[in-house]
Tab-separated table of C-alpha atoms in Angstrom:
chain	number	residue	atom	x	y	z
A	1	UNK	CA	-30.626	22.746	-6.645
A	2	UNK	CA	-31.571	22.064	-2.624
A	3	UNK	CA	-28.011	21.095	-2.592
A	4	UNK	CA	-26.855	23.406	-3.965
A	5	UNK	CA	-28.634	26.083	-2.270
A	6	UNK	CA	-27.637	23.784	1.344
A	7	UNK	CA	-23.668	24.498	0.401
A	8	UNK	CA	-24.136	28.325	-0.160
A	9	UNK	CA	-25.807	28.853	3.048
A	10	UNK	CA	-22.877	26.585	4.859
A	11	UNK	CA	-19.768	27.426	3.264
A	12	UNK	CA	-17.815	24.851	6.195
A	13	UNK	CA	-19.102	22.192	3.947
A	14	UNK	CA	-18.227	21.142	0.065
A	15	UNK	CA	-19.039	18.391	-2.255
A	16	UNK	CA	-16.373	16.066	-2.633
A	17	UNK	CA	-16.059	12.779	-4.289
A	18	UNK	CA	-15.292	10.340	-2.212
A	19	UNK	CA	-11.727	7.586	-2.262
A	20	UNK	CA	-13.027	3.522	-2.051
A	21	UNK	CA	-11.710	2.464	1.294
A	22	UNK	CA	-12.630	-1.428	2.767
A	23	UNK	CA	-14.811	-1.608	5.846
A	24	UNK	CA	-12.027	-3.847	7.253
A	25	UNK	CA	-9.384	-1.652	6.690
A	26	UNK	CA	-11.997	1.582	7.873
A	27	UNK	CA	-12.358	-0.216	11.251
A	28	UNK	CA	-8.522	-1.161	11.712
A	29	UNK	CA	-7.444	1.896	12.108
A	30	UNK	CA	-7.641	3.453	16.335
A	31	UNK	CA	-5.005	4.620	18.651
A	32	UNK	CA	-4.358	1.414	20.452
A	33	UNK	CA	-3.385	-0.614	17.103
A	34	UNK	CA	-0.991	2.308	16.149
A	35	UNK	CA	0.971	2.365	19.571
A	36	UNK	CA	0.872	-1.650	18.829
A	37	UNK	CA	3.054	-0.833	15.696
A	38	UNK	CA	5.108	1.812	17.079
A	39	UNK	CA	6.180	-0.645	19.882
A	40	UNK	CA	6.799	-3.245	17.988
A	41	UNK	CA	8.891	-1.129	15.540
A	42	UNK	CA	10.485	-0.110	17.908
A	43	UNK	CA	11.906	-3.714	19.037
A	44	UNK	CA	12.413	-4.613	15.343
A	45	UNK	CA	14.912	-1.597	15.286
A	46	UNK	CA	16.651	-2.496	18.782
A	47	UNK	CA	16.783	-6.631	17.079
A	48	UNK	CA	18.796	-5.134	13.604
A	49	UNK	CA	20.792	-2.649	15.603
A	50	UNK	CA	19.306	0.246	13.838
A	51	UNK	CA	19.080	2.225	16.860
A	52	UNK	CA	22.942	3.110	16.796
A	53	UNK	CA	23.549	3.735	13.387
A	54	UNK	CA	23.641	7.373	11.530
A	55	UNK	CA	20.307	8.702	10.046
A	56	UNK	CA	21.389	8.210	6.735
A	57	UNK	CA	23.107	4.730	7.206
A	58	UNK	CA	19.383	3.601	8.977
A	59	UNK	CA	17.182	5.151	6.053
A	60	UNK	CA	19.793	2.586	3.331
A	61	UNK	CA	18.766	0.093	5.154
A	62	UNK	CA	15.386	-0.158	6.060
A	63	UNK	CA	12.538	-0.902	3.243
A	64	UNK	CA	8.705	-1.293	3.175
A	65	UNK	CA	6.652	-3.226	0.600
A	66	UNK	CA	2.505	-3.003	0.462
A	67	UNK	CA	0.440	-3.505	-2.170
A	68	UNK	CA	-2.418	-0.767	-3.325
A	69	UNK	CA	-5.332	-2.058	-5.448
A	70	UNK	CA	-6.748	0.157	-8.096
A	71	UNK	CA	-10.441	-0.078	-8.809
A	72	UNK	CA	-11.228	-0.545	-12.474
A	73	UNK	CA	-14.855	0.119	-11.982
A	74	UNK	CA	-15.379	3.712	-9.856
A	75	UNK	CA	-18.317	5.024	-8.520
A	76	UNK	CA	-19.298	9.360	-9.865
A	77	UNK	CA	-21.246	9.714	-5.951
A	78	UNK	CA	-20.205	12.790	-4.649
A	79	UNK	CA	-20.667	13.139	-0.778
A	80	UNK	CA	-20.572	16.263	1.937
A	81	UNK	CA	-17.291	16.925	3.503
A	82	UNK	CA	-15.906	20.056	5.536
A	83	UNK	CA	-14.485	22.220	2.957
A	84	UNK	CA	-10.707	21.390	2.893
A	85	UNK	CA	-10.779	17.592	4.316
A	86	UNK	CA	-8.595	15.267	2.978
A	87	UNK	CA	-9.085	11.820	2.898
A	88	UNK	CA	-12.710	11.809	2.158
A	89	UNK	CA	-13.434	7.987	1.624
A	90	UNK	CA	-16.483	5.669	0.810
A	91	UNK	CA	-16.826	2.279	3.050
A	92	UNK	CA	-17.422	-0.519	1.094
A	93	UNK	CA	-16.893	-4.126	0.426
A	94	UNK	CA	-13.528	-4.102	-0.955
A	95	UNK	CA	-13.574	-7.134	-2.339
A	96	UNK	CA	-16.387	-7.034	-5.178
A	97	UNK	CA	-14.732	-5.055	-7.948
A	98	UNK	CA	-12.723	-5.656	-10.435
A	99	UNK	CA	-9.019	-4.231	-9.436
A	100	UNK	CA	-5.063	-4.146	-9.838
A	101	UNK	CA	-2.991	-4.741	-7.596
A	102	UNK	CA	0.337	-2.730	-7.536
A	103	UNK	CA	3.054	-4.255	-4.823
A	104	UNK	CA	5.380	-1.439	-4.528
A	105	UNK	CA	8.673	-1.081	-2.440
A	106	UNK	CA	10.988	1.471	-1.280
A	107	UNK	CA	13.709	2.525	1.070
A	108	UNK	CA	13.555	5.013	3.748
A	109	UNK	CA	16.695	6.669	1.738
A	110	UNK	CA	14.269	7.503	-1.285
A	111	UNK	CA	14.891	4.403	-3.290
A	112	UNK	CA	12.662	2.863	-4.728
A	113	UNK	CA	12.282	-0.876	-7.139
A	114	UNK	CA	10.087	-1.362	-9.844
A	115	UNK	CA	6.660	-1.989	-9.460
A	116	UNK	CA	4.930	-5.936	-9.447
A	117	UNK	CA	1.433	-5.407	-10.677
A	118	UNK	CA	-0.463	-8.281	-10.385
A	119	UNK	CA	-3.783	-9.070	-12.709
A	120	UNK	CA	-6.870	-11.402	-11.884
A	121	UNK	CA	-6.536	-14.523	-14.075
A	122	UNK	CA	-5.053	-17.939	-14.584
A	123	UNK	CA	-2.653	-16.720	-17.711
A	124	UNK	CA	-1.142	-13.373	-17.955
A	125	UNK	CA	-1.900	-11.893	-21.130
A	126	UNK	CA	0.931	-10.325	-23.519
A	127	UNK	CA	-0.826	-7.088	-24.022
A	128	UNK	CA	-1.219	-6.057	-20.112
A	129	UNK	CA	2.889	-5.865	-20.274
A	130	UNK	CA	3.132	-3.023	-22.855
A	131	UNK	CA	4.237	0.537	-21.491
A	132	UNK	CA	4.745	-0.039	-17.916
A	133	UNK	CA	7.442	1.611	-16.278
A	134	UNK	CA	11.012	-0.192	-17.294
A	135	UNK	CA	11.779	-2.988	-14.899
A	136	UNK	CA	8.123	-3.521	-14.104
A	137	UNK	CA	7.259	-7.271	-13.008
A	138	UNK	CA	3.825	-8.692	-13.698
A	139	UNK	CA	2.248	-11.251	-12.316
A	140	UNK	CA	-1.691	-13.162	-11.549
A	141	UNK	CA	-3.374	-14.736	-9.302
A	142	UNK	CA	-7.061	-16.109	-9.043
A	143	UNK	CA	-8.454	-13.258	-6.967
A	144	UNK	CA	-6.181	-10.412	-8.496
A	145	UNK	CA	-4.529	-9.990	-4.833
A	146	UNK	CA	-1.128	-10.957	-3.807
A	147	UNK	CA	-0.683	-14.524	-2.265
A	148	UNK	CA	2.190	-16.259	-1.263
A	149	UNK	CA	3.281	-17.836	-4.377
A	150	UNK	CA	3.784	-14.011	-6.055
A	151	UNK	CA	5.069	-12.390	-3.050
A	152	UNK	CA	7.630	-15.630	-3.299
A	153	UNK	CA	8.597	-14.824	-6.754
A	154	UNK	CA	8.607	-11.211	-6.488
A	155	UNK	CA	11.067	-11.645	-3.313
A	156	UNK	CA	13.529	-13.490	-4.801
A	157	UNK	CA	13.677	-12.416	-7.892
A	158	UNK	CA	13.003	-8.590	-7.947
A	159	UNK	CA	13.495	-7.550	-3.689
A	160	UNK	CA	16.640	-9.700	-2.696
A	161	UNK	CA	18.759	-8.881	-6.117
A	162	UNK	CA	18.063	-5.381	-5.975
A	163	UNK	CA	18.899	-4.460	-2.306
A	164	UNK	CA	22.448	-6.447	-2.756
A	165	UNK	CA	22.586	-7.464	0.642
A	166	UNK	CA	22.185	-4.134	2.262
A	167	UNK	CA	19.460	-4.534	4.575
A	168	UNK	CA	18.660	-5.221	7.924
A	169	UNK	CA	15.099	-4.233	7.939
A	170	UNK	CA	12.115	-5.098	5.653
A	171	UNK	CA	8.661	-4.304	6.719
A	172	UNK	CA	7.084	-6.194	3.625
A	173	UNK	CA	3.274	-5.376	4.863
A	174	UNK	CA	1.425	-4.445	7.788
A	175	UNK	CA	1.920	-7.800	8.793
A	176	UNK	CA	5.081	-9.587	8.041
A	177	UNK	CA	8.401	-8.240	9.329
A	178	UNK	CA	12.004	-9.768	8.724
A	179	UNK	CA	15.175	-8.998	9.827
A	180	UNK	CA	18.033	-10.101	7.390
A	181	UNK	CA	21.497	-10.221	8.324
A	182	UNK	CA	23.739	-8.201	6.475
C-alpha cells in the first residue's frame, strides 16, 4: 500500500521486474571498452577485405556466435524503474543458478543456424532432445557453460558445414575473432 500510494504520487516511476544480469558482465560495459571493439572491428574488416565489398555481399559473409544462459530458477522481486525503461536488470552472481545455455549464430544477411543448447551434466539425457527446433544440436558440460571441447564440436560439425565456405568473418564471442579464407 506505501508503494503503492509512492507510484501514484510519482507517475515518472513504475514497478518493473527486473532481467538477471552478472556483476561481471554489469561492470564490463563503459565507453572506452566499446571504442576498443569498434577499433578493432574495424581492422578485422580492413584484414578480410570487407571494407570494399557491396553491403549485401559483406552482410553473407560476416557471422556472430554468443551464447545466452537461461535461468531455470527466477526470482518474482519487482524493483522501481522510470516508467518506460528498458533494460531494467538485477546484479547478481551469475554463476549460482541452475541455467541453459543456448550458443546461437547468425549472419549479418539474416541467416541464421540451428541452435546448440548445452545442459549441466556428465551424460546428456534422451528426454532433454524432444521438441527443439529441427536441426537443434545438444550438448553438456560440467558447469552447464560452453568450453572448448563443445565450442570444438559445435564448429566443425554444425558452423563450418553450414556456411559452405562463404565466410571471411566470424566473430564467435566477445572474445575470439577469426578470419577464414574463402
Amino acid at each position: 500500500m506505501l508503494v503503492e500510494g509512492f507510484l501514484k504520487r510519482c507517475p515518472l516511476l513504475s514497478e518493473r521486474k527486473p532481467e538477471h544480469l552478472s556483476s561481471k558482465r554489469a561492470h564490463s560495459v563503459s565507453p572506452e571498452v566499446i571504442r576498443e571493439w569498434v577499433a578493432r572491428m574495424e581492422t578485422l574488416f580492413e584484414k578480410a577485405c570487407l571494407t570494399t565489398q557491396s553491403g549485401e555481399e559483406r552482410s553473407q559473409r560476416i557471422w556472430n556466435c554468443d551464447e545466452t544462459a537461461f535461468a531455470t530458477e527466477t526470482t518474482a522481486r519487482k524493483v522501481l524503474a522510470k516508467r518506460g525503461a528498458k533494460g531494467v536488470y538485477e546484479v547478481g552472481g551469475g554463476s549460482t543458478r541452475e541455467h541453459i545455455t543456448v550458443h546461437h549464430c547468425g549472419s549479418a544477411a539474416g541467416q541464421y543456424l540451428s541452435p546448440f543448447i548445452l545442459y549441466r551434466g556428465k551424460n546428456l539425457l534422451s528426454k532433454y532432445t524432444i521438441g527443439g527446433p529441427p536441426g537443434t544440436a545438444y550438448g553438456v558440460s560440467e558447469s552447464g557453460w560452453m568450453e572448448k571441447e563443445n565450442f570444438a564440436s559445435w564448429f566443425s560439425k554444425s558452423f563450418l558445414p553450414a556456411i559452405k565456405s562463404n565466410l571471411q568473418l566470424a566473430m564467435l564471442s566477445s572474445y575470439l575473432m577469426a578470419i577464414i579464407p574463402t
